CSV table of N, CA, C and O in Angstrom, one decimal:
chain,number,residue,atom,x,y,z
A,196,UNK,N,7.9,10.3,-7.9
A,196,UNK,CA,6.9,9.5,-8.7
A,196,UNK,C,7.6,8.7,-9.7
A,196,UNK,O,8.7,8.9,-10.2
A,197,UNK,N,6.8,7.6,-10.0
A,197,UNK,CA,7.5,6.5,-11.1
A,197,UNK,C,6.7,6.2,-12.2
A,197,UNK,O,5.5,5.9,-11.9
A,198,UNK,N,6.8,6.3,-13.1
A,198,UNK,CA,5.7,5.9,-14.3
A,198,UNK,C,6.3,4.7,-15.1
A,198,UNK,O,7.5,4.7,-15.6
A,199,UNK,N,5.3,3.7,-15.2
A,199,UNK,CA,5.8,2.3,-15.5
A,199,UNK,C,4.8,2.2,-16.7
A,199,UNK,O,3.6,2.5,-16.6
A,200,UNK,N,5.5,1.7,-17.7
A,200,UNK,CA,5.0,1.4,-19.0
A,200,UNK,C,5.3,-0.1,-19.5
A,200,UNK,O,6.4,-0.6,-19.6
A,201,UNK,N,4.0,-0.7,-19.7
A,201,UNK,CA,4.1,-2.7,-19.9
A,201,UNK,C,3.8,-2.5,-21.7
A,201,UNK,O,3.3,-1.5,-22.2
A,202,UNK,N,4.3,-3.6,-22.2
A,202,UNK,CA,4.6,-3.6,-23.6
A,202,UNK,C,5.1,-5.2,-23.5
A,202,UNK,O,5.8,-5.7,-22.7
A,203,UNK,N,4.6,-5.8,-24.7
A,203,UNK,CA,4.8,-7.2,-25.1
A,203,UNK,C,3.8,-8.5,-24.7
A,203,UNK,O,4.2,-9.6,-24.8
A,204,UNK,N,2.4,-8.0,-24.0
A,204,UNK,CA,1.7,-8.8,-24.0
A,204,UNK,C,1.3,-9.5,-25.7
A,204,UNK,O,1.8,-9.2,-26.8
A,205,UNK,N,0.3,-10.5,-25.3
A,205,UNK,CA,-0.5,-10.7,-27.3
A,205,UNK,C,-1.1,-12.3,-26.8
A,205,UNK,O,-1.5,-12.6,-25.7
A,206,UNK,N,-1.0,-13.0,-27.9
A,206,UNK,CA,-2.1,-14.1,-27.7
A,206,UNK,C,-0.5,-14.8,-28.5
A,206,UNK,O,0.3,-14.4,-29.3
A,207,UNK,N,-0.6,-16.3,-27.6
A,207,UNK,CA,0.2,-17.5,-27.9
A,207,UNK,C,-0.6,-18.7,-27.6
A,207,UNK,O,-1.7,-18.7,-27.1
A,208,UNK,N,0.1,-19.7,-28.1
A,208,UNK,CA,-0.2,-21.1,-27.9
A,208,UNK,C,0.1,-21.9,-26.6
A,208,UNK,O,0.9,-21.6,-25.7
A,209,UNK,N,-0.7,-22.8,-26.7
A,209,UNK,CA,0.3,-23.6,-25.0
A,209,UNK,C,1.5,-23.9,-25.3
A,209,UNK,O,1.7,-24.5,-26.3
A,210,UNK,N,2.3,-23.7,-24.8
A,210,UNK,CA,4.1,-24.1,-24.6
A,210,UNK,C,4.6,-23.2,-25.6
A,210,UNK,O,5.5,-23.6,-26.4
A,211,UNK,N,4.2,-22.3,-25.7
A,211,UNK,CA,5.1,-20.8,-26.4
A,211,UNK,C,5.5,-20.0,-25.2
A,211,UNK,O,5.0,-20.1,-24.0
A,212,UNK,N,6.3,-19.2,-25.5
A,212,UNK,CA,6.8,-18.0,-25.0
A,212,UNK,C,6.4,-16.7,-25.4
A,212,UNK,O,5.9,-16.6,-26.5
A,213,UNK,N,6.5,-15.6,-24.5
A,213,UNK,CA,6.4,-14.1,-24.6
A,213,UNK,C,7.3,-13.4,-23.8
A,213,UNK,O,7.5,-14.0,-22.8
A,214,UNK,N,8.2,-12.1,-24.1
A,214,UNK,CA,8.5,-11.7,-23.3
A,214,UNK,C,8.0,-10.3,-23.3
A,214,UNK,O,7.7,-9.6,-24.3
A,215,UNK,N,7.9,-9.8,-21.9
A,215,UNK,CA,7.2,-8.9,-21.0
A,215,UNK,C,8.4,-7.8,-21.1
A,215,UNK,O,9.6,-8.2,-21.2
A,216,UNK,N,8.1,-6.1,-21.3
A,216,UNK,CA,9.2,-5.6,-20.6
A,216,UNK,C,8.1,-3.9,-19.6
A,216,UNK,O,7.0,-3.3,-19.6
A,217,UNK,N,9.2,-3.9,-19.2
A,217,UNK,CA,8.1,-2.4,-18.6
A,217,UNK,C,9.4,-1.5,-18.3
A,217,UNK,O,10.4,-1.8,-17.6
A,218,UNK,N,8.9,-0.3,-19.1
A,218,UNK,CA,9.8,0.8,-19.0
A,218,UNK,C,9.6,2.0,-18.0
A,218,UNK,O,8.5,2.5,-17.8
A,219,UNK,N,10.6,2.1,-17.5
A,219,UNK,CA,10.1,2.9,-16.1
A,219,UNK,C,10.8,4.5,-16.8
A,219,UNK,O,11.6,4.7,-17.7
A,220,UNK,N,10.2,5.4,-16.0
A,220,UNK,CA,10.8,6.9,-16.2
A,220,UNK,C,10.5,7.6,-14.6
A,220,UNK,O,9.7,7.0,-13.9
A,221,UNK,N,11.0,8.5,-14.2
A,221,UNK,CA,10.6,9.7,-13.0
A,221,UNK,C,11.9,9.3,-12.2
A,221,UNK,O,13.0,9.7,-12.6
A,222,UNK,N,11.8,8.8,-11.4
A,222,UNK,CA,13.2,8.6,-9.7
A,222,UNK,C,13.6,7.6,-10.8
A,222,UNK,O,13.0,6.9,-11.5
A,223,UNK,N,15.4,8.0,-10.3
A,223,UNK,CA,16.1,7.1,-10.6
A,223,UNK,C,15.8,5.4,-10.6
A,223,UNK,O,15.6,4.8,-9.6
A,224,UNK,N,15.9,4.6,-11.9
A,224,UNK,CA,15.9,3.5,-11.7
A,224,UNK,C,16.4,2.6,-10.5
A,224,UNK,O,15.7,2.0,-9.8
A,225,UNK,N,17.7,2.6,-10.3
A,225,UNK,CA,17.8,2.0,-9.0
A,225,UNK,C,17.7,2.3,-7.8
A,225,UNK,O,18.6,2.0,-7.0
A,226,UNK,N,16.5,2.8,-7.4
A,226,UNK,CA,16.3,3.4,-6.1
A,226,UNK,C,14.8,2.8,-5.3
A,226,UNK,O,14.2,3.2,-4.3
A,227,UNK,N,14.3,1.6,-6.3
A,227,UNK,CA,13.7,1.0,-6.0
A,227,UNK,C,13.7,-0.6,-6.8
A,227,UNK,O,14.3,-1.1,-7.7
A,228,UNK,N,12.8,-0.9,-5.9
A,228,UNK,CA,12.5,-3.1,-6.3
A,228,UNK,C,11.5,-2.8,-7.5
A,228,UNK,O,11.3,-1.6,-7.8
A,229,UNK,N,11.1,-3.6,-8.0
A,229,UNK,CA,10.4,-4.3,-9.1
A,229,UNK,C,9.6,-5.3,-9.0
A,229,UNK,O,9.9,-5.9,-7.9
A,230,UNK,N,9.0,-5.7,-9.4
A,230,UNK,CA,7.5,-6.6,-9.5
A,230,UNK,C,6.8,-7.0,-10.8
A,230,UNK,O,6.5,-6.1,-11.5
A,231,UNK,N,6.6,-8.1,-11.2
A,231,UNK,CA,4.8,-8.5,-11.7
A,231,UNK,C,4.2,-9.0,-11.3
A,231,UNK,O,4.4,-9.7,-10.3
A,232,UNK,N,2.9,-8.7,-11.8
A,232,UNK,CA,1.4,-9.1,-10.7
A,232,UNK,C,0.6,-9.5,-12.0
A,232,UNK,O,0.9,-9.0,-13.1
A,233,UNK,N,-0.7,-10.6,-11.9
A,233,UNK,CA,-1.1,-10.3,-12.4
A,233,UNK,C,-2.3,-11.1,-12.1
A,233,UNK,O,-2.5,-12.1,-11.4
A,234,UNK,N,-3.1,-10.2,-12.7
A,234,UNK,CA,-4.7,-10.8,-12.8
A,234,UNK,C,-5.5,-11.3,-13.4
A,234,UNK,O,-5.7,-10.6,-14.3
A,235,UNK,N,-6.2,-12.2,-13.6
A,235,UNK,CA,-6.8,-13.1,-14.4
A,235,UNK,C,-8.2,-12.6,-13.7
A,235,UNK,O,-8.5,-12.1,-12.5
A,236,UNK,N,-9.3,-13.0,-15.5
A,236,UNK,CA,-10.9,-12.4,-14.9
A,236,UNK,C,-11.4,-13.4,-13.7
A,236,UNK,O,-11.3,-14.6,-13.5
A,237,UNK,N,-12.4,-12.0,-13.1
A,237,UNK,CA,-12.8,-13.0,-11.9
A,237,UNK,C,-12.1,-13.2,-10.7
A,237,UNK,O,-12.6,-13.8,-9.7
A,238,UNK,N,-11.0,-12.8,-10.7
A,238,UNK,CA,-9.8,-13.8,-9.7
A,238,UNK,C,-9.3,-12.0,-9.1
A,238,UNK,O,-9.6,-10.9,-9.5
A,239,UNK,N,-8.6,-12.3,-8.1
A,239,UNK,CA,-7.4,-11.3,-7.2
A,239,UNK,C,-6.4,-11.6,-8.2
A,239,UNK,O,-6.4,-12.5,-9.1
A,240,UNK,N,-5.6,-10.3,-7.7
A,240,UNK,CA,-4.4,-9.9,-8.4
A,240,UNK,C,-3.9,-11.1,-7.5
A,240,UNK,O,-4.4,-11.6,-6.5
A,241,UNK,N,-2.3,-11.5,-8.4
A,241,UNK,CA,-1.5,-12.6,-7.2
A,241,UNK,C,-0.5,-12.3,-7.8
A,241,UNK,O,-0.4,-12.2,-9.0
A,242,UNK,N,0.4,-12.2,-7.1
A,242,UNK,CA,2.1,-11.9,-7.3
A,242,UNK,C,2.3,-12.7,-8.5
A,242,UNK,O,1.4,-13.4,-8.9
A,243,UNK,N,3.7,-12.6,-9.0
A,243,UNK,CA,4.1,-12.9,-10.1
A,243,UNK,C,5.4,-12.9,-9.4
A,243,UNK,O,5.4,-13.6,-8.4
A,244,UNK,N,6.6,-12.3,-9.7
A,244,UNK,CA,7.7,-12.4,-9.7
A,244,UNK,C,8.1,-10.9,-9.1
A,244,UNK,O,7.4,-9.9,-9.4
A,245,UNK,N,9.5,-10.7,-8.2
A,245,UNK,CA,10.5,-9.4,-7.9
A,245,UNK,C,11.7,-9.6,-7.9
A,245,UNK,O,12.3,-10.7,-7.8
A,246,UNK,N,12.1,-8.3,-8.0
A,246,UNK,CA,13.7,-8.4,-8.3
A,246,UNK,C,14.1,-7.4,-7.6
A,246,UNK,O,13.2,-6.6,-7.5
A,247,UNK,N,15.2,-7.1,-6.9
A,247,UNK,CA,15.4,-6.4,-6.5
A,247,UNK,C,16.7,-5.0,-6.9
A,247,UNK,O,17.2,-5.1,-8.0
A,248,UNK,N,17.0,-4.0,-6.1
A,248,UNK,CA,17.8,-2.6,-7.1
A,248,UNK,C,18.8,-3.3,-8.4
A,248,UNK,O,18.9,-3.0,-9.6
A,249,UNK,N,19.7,-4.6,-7.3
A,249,UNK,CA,20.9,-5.3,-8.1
A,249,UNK,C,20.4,-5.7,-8.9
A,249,UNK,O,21.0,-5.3,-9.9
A,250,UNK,N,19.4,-6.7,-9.3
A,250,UNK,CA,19.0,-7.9,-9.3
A,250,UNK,C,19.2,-9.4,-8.8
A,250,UNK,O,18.8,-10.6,-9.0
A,251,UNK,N,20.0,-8.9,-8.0
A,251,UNK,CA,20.8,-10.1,-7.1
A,251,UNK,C,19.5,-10.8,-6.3
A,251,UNK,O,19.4,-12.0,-6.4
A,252,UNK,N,18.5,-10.2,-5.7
A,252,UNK,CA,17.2,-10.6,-4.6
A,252,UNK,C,16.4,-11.1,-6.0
A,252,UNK,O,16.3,-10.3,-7.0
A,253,UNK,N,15.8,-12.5,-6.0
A,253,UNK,CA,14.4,-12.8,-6.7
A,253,UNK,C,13.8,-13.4,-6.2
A,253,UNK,O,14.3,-14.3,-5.7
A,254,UNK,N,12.3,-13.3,-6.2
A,254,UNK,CA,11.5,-14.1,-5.8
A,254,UNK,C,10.6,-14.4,-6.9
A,254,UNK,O,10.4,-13.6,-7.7
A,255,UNK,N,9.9,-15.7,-6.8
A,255,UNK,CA,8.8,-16.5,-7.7
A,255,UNK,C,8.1,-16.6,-7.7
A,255,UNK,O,8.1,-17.2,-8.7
A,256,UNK,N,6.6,-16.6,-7.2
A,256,UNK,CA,5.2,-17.5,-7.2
A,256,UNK,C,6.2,-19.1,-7.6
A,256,UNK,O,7.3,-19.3,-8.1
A,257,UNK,N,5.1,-20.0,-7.1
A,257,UNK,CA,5.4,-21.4,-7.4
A,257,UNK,C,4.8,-21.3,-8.2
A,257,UNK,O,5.4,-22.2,-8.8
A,258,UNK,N,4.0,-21.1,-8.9
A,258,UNK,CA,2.7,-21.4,-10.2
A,258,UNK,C,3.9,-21.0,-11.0
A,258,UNK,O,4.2,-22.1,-11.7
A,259,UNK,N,4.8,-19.9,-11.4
A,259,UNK,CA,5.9,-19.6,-12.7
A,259,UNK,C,7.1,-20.0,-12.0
A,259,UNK,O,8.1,-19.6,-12.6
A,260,UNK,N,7.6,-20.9,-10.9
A,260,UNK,CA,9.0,-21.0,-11.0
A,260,UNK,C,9.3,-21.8,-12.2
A,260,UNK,O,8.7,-22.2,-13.1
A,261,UNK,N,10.3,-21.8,-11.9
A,261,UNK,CA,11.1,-22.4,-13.5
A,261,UNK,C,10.2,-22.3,-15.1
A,261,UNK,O,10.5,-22.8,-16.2
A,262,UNK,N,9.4,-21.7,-14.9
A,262,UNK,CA,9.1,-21.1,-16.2
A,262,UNK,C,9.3,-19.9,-16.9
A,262,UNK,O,9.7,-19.8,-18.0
A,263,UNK,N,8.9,-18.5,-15.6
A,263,UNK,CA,9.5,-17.3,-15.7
A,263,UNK,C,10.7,-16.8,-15.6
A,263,UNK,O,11.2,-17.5,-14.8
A,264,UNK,N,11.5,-16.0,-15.9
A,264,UNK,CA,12.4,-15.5,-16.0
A,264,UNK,C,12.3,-13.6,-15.7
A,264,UNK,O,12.1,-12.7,-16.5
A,265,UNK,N,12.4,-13.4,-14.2
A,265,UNK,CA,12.4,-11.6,-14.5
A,265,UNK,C,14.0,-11.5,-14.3
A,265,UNK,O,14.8,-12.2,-13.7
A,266,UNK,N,14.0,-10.3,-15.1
A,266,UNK,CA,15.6,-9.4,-15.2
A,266,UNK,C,15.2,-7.9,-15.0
A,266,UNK,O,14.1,-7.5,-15.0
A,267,UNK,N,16.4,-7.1,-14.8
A,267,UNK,CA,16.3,-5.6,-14.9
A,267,UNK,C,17.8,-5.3,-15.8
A,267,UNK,O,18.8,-5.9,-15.8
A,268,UNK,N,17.4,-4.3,-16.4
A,268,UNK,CA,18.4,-3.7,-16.9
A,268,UNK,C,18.4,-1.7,-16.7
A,268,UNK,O,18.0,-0.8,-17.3
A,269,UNK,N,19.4,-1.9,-15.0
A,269,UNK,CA,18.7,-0.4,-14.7
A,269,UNK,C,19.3,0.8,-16.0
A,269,UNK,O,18.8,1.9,-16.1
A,270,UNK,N,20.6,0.1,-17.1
A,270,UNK,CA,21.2,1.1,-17.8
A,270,UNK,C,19.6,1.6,-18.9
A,270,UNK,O,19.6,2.8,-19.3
A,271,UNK,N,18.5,0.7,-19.4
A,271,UNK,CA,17.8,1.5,-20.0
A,271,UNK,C,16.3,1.4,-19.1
A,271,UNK,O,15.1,1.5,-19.5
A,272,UNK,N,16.7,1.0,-17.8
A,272,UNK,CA,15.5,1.5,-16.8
A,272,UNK,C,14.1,0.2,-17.1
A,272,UNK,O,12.9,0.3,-16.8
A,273,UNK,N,14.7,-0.6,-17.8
A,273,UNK,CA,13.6,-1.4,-17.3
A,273,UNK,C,13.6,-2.7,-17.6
A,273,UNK,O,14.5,-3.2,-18.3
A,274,UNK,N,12.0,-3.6,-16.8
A,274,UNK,CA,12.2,-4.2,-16.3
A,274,UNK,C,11.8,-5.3,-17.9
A,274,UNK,O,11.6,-4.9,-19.0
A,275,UNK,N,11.8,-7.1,-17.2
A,275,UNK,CA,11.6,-7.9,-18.2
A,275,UNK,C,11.0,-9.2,-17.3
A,275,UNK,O,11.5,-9.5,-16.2
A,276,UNK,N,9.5,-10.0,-17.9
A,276,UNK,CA,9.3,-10.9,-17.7
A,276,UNK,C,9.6,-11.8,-18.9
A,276,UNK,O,9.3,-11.5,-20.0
A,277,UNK,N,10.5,-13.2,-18.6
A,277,UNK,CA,10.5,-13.7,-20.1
A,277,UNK,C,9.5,-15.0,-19.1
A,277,UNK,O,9.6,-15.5,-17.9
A,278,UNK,N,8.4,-15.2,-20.7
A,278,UNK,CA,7.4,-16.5,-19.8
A,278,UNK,C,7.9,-17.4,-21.2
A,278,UNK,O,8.1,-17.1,-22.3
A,279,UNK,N,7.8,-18.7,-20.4
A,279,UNK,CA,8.2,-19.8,-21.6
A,279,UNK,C,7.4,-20.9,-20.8
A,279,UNK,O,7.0,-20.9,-19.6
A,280,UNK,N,7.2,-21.9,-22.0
A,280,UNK,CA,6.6,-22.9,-21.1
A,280,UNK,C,5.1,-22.8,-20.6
A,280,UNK,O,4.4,-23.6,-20.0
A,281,UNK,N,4.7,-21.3,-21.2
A,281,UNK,CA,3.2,-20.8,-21.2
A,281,UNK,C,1.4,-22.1,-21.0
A,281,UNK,O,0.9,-22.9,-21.8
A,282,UNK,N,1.0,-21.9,-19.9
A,282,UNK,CA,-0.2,-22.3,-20.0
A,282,UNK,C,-1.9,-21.8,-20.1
A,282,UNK,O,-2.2,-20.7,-19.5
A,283,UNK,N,-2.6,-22.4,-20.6
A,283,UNK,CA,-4.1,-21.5,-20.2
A,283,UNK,C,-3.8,-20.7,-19.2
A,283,UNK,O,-3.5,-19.5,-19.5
A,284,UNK,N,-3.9,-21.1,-17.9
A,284,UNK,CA,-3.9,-20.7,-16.5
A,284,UNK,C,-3.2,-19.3,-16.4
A,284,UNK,O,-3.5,-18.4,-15.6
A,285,UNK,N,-1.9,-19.1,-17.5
A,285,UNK,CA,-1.3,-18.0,-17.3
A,285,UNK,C,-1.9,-16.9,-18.1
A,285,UNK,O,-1.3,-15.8,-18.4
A,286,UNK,N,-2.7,-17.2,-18.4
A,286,UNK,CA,-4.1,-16.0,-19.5
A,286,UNK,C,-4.7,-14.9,-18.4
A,286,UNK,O,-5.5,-15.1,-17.5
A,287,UNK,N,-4.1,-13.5,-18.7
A,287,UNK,CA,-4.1,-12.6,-17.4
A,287,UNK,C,-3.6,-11.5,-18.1
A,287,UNK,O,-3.0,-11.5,-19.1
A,288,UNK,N,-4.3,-10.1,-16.8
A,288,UNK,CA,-3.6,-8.8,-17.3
A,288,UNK,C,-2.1,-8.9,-16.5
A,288,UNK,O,-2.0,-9.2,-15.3
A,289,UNK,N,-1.3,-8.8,-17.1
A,289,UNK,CA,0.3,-8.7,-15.9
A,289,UNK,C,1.0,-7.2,-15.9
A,289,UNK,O,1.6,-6.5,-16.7
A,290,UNK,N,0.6,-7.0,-14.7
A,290,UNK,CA,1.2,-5.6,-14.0
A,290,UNK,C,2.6,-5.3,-13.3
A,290,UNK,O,3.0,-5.8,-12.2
A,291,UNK,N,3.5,-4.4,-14.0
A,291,UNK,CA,4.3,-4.1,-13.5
A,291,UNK,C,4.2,-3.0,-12.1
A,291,UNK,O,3.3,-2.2,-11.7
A,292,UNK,N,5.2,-3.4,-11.9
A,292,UNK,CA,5.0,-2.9,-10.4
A,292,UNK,C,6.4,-1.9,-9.4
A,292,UNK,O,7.1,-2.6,-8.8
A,293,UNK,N,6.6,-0.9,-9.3
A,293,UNK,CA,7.8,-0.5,-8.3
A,293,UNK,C,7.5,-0.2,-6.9
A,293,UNK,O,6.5,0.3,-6.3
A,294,UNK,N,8.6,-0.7,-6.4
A,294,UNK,CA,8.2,-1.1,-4.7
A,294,UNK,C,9.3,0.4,-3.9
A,294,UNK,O,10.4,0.1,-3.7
A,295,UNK,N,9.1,1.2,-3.7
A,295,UNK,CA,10.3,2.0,-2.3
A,295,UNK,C,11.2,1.1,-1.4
A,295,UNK,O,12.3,1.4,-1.0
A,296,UNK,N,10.6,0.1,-1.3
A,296,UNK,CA,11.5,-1.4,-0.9
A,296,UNK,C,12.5,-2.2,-1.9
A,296,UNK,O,12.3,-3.2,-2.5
A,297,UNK,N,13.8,-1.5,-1.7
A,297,UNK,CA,14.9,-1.5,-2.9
A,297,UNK,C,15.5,-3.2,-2.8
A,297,UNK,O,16.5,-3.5,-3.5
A,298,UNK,N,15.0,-4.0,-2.0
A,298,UNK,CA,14.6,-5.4,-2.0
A,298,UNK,C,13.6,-5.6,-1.6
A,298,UNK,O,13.5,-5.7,-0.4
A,299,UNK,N,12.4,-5.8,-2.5
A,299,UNK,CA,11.3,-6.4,-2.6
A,299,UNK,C,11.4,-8.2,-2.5
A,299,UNK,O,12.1,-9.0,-3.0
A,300,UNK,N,10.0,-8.3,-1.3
A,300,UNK,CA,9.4,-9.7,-1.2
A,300,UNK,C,8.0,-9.5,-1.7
A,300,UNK,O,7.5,-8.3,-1.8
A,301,UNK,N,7.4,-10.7,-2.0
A,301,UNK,CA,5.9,-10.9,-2.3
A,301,UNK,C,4.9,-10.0,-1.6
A,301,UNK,O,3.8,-9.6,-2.0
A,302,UNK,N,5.6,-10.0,-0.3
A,302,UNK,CA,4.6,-9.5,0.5
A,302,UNK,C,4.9,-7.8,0.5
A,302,UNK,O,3.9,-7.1,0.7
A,303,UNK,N,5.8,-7.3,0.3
A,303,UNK,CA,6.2,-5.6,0.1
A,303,UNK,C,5.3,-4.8,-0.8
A,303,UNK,O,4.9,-5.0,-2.0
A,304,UNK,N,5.2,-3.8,0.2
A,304,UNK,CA,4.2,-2.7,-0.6
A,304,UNK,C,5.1,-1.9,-1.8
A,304,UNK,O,6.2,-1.2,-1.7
A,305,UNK,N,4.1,-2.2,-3.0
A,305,UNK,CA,4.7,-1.8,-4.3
A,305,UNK,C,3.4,-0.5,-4.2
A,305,UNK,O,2.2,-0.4,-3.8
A,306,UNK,N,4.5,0.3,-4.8
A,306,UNK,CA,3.7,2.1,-4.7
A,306,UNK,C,3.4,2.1,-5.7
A,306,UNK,O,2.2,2.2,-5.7
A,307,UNK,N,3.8,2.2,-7.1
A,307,UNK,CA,3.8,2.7,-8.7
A,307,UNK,C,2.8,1.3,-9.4
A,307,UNK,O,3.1,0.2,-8.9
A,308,UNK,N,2.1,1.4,-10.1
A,308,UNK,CA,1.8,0.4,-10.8
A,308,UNK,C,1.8,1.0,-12.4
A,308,UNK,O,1.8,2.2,-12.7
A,309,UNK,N,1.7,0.2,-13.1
A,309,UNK,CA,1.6,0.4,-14.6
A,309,UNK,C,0.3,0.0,-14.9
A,309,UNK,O,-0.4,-0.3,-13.9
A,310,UNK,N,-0.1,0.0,-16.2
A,310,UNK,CA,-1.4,0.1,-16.9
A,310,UNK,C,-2.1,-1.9,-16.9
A,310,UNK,O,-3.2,-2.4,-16.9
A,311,UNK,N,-1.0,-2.3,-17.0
A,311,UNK,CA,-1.1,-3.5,-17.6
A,311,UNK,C,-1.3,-3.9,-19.0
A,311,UNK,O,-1.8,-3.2,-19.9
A,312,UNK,N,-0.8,-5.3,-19.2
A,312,UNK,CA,-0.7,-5.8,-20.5
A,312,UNK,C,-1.4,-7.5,-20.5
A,312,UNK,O,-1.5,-8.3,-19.6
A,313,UNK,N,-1.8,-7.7,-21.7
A,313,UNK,CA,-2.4,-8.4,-21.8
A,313,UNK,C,-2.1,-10.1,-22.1
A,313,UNK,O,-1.9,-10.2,-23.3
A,314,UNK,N,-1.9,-10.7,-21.7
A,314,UNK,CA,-1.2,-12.1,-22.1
A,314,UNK,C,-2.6,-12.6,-22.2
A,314,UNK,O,-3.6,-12.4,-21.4
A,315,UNK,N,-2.6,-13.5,-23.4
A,315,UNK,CA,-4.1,-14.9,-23.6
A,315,UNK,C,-2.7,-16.2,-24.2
A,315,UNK,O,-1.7,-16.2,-24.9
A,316,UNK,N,-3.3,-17.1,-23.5
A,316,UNK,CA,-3.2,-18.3,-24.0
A,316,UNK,C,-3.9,-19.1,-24.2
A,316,UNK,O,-4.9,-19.2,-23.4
A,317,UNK,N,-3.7,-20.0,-25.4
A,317,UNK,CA,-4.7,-20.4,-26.2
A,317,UNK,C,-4.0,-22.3,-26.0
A,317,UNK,O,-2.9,-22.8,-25.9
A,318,UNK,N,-5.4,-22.7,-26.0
A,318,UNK,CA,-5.1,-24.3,-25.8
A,318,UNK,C,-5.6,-25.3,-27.0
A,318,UNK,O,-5.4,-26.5,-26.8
């Protein structure tokens, strides 16, 4: 079992930044991939970004490339979305995610989810 905890959503302006972190505890940190997802009202969940055990493997959504930034730091087990460059559009709950797929793609089944956190952007 994995228990993932999100921390650092809140409310920003357009073209501010936030950064995201989610602290994992249970099975060893590096023994699995990493994920955000997130949801906006109304809408499907849609991928966000993964990383994989190293962090060497990442993948983007095109909606956050070059804006997002995920990292891991498996020494205190968790993970980090840095968002910069922030739009309306990115106004969503964002869910961290652990995958048994110790290189995660978009398309990999992520097992663990976290509670989610709240990002608003304001225009």
């Amino acid at each position: 079992q994995v228990q993932l905890v999100e921390s650092g959503g809140g409310l920003v302006q357009t073209g501010g930044s936030l950064r995201l972190s989610c602290a994992a505890s249970g099975r060893p940190f590096s023994m699995y991939g990493l994920g955000w997802f997130r949801q906006a009202p109304g809408k499907e969940r849609e991928f966000v970004a993964a990383i994989s055990w190293t962090g060497i493997s990442i993948y983007y959504s095109d909606s956050v490339k070059g804006r997002f930034t995920i990292s891991r730091d498996n020494a205190k087990a968790t993970v980090y979305l840095q968002m910069n460059s922030l739009k309306p559009e990115d106004t969503a709950v964002y869910y961290c995610a652990a995958s048994d797929t110790r290189v995660p793609t978009p398309n990999s089944t992520y097992n663990y989810w976290g509670q989610g956190t709240q990002v608003t952007v304001s225009s």
